[in-house]
Coordinates of C-alpha atoms and ligand atoms in Angstrom, one line a residue:
X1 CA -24.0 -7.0 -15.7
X2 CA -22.0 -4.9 -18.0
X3 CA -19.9 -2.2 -16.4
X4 CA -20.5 0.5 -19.4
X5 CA -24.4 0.0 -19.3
X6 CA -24.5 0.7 -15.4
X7 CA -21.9 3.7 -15.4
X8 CA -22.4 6.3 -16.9
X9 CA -19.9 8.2 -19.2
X10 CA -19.2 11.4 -17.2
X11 CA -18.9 9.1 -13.9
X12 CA -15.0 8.7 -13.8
X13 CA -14.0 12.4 -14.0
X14 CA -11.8 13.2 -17.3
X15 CA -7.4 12.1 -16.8
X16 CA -9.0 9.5 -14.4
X17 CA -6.0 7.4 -13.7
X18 CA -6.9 3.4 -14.6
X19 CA -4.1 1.4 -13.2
X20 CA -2.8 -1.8 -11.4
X21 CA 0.0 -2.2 -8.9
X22 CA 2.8 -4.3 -7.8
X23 CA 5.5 -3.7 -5.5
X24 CA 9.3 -4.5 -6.1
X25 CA 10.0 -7.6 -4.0
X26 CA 6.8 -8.9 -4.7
X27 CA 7.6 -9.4 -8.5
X28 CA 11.5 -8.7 -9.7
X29 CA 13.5 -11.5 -7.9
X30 CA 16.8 -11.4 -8.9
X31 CA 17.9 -11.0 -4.9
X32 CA 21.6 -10.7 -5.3
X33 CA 22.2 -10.0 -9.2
X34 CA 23.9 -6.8 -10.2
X35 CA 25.0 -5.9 -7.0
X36 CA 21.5 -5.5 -5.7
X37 CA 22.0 -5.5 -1.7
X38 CA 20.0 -7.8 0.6
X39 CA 16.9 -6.3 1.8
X40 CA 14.8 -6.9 5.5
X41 CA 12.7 -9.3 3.0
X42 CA 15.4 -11.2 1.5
X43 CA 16.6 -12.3 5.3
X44 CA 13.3 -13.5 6.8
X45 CA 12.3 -15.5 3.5
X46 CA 15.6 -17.2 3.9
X47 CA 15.0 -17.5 7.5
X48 CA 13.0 -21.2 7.9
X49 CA 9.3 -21.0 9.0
X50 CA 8.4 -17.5 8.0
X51 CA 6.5 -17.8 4.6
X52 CA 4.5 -20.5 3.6
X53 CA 6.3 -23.7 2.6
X54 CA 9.3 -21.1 2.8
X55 CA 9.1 -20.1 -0.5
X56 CA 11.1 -16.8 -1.0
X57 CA 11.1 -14.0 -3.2
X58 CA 14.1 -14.8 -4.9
X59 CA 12.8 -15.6 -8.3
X60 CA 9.4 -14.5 -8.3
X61 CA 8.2 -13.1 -11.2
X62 CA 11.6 -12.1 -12.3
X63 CA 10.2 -8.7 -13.4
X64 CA 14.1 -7.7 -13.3
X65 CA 15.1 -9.9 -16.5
X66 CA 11.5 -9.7 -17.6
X67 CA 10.4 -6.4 -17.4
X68 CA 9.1 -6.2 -21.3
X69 CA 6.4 -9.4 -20.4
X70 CA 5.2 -7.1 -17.9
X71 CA 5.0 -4.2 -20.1
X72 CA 3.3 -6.6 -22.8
X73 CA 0.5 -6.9 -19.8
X74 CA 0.6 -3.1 -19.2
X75 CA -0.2 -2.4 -22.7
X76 CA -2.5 -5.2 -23.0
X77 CA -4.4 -3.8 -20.2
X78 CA -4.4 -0.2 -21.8
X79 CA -3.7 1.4 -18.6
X80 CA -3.2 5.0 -18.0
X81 CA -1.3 4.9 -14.8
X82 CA 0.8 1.5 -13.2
X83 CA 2.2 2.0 -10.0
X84 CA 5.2 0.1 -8.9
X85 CA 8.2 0.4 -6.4
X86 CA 11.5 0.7 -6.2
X87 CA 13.9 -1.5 -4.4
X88 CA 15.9 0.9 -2.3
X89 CA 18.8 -2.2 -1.5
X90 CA 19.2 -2.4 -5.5
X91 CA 19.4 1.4 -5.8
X92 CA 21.3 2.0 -2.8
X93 CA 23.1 -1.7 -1.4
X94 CA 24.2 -0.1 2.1
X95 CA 20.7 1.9 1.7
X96 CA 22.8 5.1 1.8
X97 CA 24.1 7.4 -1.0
X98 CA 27.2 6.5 -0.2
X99 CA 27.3 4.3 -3.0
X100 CA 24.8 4.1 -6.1
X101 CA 24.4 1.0 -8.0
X102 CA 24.2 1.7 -11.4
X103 CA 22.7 -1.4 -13.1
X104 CA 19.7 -0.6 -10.6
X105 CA 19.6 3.3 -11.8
X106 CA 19.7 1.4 -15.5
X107 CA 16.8 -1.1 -14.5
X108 CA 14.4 1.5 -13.2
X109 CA 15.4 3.9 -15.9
X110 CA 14.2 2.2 -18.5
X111 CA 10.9 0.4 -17.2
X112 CA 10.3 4.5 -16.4
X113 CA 11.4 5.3 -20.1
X114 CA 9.5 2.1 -21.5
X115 CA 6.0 3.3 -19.8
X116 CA 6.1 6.8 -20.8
X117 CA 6.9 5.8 -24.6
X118 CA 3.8 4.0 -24.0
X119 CA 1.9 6.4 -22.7
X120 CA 1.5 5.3 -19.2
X121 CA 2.2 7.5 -15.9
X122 CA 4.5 5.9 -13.8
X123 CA 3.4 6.0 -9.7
X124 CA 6.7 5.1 -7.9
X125 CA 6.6 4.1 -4.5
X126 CA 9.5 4.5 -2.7
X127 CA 9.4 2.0 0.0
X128 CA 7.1 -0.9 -0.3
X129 CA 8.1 -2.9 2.7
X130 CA 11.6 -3.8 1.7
X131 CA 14.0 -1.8 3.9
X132 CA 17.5 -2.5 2.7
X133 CA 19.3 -4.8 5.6
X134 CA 22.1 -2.3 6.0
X135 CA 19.8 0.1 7.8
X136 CA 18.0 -2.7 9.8
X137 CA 21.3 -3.6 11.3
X138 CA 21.8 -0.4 11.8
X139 CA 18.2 0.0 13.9
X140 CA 15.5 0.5 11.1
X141 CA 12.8 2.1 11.1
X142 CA 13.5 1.9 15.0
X143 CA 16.3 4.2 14.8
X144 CA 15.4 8.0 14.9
X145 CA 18.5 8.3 12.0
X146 CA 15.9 6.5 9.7
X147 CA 14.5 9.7 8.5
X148 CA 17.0 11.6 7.3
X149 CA 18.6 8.5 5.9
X150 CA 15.1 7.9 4.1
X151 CA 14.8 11.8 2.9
X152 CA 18.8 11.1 1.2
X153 CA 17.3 8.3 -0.4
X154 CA 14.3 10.5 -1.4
X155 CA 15.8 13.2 -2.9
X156 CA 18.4 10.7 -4.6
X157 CA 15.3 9.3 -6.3
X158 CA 13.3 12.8 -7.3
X159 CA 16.6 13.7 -8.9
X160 CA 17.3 10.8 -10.7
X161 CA 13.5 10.4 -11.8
X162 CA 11.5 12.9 -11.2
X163 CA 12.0 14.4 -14.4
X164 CA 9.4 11.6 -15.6
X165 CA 7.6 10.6 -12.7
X166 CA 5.2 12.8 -11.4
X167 CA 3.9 10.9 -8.9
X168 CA 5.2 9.4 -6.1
X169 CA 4.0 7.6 -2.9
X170 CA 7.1 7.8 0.2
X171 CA 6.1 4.8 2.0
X172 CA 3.3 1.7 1.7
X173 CA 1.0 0.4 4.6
X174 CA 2.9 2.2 7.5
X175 CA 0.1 0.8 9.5
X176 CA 0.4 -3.1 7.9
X177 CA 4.3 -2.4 7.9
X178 CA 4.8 -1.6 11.8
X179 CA 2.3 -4.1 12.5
X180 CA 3.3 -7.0 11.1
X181 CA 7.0 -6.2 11.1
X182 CA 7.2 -5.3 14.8
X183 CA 4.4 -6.2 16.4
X184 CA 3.3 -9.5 15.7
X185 CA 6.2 -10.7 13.6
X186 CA 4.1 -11.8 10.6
X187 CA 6.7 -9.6 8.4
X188 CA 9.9 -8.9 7.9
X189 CA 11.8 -8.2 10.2
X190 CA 9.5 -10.4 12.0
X191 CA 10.5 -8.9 15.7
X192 CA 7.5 -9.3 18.2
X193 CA 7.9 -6.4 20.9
X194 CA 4.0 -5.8 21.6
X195 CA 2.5 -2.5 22.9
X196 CA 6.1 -0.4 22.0
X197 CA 7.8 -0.6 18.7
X198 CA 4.9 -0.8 16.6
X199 CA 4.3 2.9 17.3
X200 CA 8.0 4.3 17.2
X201 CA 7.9 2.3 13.7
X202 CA 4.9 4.4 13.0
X203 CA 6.9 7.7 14.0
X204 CA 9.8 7.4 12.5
X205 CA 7.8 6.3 8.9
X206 CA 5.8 9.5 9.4
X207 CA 9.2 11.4 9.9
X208 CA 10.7 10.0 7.6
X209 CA 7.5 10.9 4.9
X210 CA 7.1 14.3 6.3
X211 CA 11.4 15.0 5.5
X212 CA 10.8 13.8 1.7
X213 CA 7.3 15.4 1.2
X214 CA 9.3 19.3 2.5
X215 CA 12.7 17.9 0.5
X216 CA 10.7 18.0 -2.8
X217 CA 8.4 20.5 -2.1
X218 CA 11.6 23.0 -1.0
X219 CA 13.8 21.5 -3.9
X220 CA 11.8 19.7 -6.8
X221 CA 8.2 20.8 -7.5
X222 CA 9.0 23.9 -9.0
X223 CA 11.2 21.9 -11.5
X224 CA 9.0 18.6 -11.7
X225 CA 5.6 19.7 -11.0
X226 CA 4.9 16.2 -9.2
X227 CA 2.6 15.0 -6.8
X228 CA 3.7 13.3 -3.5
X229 CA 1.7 11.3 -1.1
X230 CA 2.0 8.3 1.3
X231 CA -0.2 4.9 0.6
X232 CA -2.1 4.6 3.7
X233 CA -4.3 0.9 4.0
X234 CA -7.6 1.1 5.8
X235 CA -10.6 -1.5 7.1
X236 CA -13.9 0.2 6.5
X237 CA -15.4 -0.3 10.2
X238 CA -18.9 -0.4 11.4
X239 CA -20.5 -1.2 15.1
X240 CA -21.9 -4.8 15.6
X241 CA -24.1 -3.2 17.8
X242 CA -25.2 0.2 16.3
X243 CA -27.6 0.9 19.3
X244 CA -24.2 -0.4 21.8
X245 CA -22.6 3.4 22.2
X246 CA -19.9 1.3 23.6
X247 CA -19.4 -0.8 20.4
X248 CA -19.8 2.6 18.3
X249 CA -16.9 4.3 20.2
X250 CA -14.8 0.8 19.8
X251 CA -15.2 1.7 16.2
X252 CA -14.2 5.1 16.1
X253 CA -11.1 3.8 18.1
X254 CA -11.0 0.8 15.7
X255 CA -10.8 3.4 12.6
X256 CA -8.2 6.2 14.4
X257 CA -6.0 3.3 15.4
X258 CA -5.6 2.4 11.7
X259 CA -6.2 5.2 9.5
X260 CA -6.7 8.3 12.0
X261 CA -2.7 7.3 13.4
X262 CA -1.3 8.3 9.9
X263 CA -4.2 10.5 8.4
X264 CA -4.8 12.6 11.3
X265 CA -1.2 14.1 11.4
X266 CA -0.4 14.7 7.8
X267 CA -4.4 15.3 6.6
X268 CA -6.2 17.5 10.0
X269 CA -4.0 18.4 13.0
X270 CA -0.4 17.3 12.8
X271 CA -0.6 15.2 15.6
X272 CA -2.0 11.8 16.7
X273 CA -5.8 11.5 16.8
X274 CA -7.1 12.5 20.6
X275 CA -8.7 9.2 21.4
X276 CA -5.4 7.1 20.4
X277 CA -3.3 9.6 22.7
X278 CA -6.1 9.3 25.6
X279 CA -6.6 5.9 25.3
X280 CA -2.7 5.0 25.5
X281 CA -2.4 7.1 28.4
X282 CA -4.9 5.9 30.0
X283 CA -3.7 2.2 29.4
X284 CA -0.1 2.8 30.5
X285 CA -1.3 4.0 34.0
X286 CA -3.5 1.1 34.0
X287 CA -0.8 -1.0 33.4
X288 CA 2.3 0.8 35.2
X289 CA 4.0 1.2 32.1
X290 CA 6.5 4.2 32.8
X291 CA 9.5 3.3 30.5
X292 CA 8.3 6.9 28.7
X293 CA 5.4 7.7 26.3
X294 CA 4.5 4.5 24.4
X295 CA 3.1 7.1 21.8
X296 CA 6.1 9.5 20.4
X297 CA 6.0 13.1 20.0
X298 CA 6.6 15.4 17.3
X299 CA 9.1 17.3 17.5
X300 CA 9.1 21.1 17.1
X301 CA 12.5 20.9 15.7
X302 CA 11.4 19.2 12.7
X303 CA 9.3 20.0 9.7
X304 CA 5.6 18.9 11.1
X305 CA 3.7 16.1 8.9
X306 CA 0.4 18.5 8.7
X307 CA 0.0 19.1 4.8
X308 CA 2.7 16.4 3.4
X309 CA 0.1 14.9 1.3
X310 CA -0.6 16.2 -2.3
X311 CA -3.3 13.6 -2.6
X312 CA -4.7 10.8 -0.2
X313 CA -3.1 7.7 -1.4
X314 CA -5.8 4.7 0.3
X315 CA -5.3 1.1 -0.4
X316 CA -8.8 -0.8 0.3
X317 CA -9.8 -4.0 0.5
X318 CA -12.0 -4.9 3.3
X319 CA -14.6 -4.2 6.2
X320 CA -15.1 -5.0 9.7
X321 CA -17.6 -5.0 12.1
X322 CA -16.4 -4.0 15.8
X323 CA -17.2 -4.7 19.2
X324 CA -15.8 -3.1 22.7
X325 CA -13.6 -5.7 24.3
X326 CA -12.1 -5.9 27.0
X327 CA -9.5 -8.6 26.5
X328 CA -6.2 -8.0 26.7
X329 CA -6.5 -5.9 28.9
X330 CA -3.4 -6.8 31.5
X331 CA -0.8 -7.4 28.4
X332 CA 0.7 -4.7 26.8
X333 CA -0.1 -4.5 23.1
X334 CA -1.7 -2.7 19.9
X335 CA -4.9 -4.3 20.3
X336 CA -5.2 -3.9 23.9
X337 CA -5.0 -0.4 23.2
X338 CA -6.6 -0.8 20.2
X339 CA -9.4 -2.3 22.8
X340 CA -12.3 -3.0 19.5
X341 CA -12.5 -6.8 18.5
X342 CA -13.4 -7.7 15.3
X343 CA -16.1 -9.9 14.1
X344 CA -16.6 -10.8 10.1
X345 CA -20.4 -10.5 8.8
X346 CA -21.3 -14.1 7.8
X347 CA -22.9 -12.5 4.7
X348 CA -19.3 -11.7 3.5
X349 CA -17.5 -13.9 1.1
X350 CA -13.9 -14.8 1.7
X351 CA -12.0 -14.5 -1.1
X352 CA -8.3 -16.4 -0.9
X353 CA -6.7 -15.2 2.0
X354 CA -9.1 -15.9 5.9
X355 CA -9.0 -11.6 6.4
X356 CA -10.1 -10.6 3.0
X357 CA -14.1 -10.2 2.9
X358 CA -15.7 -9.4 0.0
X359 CA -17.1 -6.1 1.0
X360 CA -17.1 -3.3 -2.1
X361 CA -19.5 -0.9 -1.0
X362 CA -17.1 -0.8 2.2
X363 CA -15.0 1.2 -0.1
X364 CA -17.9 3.8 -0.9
X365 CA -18.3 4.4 2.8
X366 CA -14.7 4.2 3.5
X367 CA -14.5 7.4 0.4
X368 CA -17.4 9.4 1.7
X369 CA -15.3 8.7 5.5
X370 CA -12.2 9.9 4.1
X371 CA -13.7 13.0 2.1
X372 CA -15.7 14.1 5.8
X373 CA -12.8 13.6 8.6
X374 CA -10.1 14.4 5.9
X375 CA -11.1 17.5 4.6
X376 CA -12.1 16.3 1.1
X377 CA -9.4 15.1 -0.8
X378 CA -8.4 14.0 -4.1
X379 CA -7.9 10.6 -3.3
X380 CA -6.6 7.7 -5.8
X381 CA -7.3 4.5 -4.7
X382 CA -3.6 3.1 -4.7
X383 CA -4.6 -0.7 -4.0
X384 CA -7.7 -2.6 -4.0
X385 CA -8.0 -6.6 -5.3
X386 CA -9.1 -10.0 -5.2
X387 CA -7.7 -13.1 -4.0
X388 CA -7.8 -16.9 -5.2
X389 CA -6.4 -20.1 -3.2
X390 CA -6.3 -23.3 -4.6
X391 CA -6.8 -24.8 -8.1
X392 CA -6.3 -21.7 -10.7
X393 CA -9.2 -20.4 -12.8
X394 CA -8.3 -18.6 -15.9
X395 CA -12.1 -17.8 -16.0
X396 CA -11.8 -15.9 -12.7
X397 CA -15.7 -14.7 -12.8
X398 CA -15.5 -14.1 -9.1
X399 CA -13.0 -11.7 -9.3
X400 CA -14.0 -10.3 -12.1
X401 CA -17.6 -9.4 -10.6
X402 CA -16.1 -8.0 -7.7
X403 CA -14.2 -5.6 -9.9
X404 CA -17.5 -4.4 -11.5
X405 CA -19.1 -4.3 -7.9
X406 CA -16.3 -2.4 -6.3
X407 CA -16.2 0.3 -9.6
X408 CA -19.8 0.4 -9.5
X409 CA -19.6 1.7 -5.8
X410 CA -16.6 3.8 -6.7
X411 CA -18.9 5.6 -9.3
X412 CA -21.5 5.9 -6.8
X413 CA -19.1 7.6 -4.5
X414 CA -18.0 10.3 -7.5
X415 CA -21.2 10.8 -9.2
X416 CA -23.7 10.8 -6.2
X417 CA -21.7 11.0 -3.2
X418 CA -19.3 14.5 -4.7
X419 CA -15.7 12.3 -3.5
X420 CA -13.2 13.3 -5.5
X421 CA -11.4 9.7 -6.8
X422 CA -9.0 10.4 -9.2
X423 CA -7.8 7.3 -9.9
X424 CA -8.1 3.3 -8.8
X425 CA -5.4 1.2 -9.1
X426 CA -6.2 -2.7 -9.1
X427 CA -4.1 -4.6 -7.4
X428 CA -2.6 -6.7 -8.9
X429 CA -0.5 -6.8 -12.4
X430 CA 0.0 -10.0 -12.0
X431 CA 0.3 -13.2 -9.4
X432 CA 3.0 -12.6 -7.3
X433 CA 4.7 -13.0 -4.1
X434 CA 1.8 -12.4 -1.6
X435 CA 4.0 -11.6 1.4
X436 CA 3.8 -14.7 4.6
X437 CA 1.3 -16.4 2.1
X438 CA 4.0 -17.2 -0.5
X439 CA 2.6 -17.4 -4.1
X440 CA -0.6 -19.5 -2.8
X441 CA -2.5 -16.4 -2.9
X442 CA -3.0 -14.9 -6.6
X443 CA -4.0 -11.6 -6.5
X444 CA -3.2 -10.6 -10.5
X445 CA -4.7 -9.5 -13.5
X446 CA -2.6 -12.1 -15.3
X447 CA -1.7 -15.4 -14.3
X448 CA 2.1 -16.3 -13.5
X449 CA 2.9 -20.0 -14.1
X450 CA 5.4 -20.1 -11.3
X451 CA 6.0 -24.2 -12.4
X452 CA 8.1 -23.4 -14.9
X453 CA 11.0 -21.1 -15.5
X454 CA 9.5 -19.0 -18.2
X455 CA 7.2 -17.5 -15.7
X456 CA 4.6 -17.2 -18.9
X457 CA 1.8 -14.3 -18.1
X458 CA -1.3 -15.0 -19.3
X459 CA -4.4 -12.6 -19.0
X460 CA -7.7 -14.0 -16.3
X461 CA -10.9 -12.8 -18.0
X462 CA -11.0 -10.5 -14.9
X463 CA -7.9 -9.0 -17.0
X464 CA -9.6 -9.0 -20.3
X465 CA -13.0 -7.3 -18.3
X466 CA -11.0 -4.4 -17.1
X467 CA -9.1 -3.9 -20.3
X468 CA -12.9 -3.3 -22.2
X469 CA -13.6 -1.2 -18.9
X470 CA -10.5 0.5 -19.6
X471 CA -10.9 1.5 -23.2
X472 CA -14.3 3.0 -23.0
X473 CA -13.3 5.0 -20.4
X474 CA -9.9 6.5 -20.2
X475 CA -8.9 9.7 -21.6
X476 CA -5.6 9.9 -23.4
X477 CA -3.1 11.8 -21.5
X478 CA 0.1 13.9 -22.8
X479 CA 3.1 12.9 -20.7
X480 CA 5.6 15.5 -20.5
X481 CA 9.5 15.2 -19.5
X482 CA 10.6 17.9 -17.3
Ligands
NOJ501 C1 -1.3 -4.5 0.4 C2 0.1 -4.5 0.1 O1 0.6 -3.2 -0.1 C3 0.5 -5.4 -1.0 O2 1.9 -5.6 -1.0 C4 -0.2 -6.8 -0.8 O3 0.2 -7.7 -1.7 C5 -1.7 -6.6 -0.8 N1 -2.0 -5.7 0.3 C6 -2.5 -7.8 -0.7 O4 -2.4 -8.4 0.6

């Protein structure tokens, strides 16, 4: 099946942005090199028994000394738009402005300058999972002082950049992020306090976006003209049972516990969706919790999160079908309050990694989802990708046919369905470090030989597909400095 025979010209609208991703400790390595500071990352890698076979960022691509391989790859690809991150710690070492590191300024300068000479729109995510270590000791995301200290570093970055980059995203996965981080200690900073942290994570991330979204709309757009957003990942969810009303409301719950938390405030209402408030409520009676609400508040003191989003930044990569359950119903946690179990459709194919099912026309009903309950908007699909484990294939034709499937359904969602996509971003570059998985997972475009010190890149045919993809379909765009 060839891409350009199924779509049809006019399906991806005109400046659609055609880009790939990575995030900063995922690729640059370099840990402690030009007085980079440690991030949350760097400590639980180096912490035994985190990570598969504990392999660490530390190297891992080395995209810090390498940064024109991976520019080769950019420009091999012919993308429009590559979105990557910064590393706050090798910006900011304490992760305050107290001190600036200016090899890191230098660093990030010129991969900006390097893309824009090649006619590629930077999308800079602020913080991609790696909180410097300075502000974890000092509480985190946990702290309530996390927000301002995050809107410093913010505004620090839209001055320093925002002349070039016109896009920005605050903060990656806040779902994933408090998750994994805080409550079920699959990521840094690996803590495991079920039912309670993972939501004042959430807060304090939303605060924290909400500050930096009213800092540059107050101080910067009117200079820069940029768009900011916050990269929220969601499961496209559908009953087991459609005819069980109780298996249809343990979706709706399923959905608003993972994309409604973060969408619901900044895209409808400003505050958390109804059923995740009700259903906490309801669960600390049940359980006698009284140490306060589980769920915070928003303050009226503080600029609200309703309308911080310039775009709807969603990273997709698979589906779910839900039951009610009633486990877990005497401990306190997320999924207890979650109360949905999930069940994959044996149909599905696994691709790499056990929770990622090969489900692209979950992403055309996620869209149309997204356009209905968030009041239709421009949405560019910030992640969306492909795993392999085990012995490498250059000839990736899995991977690449998922791509075609997954654009395909993206089309459909455009052309038929009136969503407004403005841009997909595959994810990823290149093989990199996949997180608690270590490198065993390859996600990229290009293939990293991680055996040997070089680190060669070297293009899948999944790279070379959406390369063709790419140049019958993007439109040349005319990047301006402000
Ligand atoms: C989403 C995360 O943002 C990214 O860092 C990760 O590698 C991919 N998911 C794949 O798991």
């Amino acid at each position: 099946m060839s891409l350009s025979k199924e779509v049809p010209a006019d399906a991806f609208p005109q400046g659609f942005a055609w880009g790939a991703a990575t995030a900063a400790y995922q690729i640059e390595g370099c840990w402690d090199m030009d007085g980079k500071g440690p991030s949350i990352w760097d400590t639980f890698c180096h912490a035994k028994g985190r990570v598969f076979e504990d392999q660490t960022g530390d190297v891992a691509c080395n995209s810090y000394q390498l940064w024109e391989e991976d520019l080769k790859c950019i420009q091999q690809l012919g993308l429009t738009h590559y979105r990557l991150s910064l590393s706050w710690s090798r910006l900011l070492p304490d992760g305050t402005t107290n001190y600036i590191n200016p090899k890191g300024v230098a660093y990030y300068n010129k991969v900006i300058n390097d893309l824009i000479a090649s006619a590629v729109m930077p999308m800079v995510t602020l913080n991609h999972f790696d909180l410097p270590q300075a502000l974890e000791n000092r509480g985190g995301w946990k702290s309530p002082e996390i927000a301002d200290v995050f809107d410093s570093y913010a505004k620090f970055c839209f001055k320093t950049f925002g002349d070039r980059v016109k896009l920005w995203i605050t903060v990656n996965e806040p779902y994933v992020c408090a998750k994994h981080g805080y409550e079920d200690g699959l990521y840094a900073p690996g803590l495991r306090e079920p039912g309670t942290s993972v939501y004042l994570v959430g807060h304090n991330m939303l605060r924290a976006h909400s500050k930096a979204w009213h800092s540059y709309d107050a101080n910067f757009r009117h200079l820069q003209g940029g768009k900011v957003s916050i990269a929220l990942s969601s499961d496209w969810a559908e009953p087991l049972d459609p005819s069980n009303p109780e298996d249809v409301s343990a979706t709706e719950r399923y959905m608003d516990f993972i994309l409604g938390w973060f969408a619901c405030p900044v895209f409808c209402t400003g505050d958390y969706p109804e059923k995740m408030k009700t259903r906490i409520e309801a669960r600390n009676l049940e359980l006698g919790f009284s140490e306060g609400p589980r769920l915070p508040k928003f303050s009226e003191d503080e600029p609200n999160p309703l309308g911080t989003a310039d775009f709807f930044a969603l990273n997709y990569y698979t589906s779910r079908k839900v039951k009610n359950t009633s486990s877990h119903r005497s401990e306190l946690s997320f999924k207890g309050d979650q109360g949905a179990e999930v069940v994959m459709d044996p149909s599905w194919p696994i691709c790499g990694v056990s929770w990622l099912a090969v489900v692209p026309e979950g992403l055309r009903k996620l869209l149309n989802y997204i356009k209905e309950t968030y009041n239709n908007p421009d949405i560019y699909i910030t992640e969306n990708g492909f795993s392999q484990i085990g012995p490498v294939e250059l000839e990736d034709i899995e991977r690449w046919q998922f791509y075609q499937d997954t654009l395909q359904e993206v089309s459909k969602a455009i052309r038929d369905d009136g969503v407004s996509v403005t841009g997909y971003f595959a994810w990823t570059l290149m093989d990199n470090f996949e997180w608690a998985e270590g490198f065993r997972a390859r996600f990229g475009l290009f293939h990293v030989d991680f055996s040997r010190a070089e680190l060669k890149r070297t293009v899948y045919h999944s790279g070379r597909e959406y390369a063709a993809v790419i140049s019958r379909h993007r439109t040349h765009i005319k990047l301006e400095k402000t």
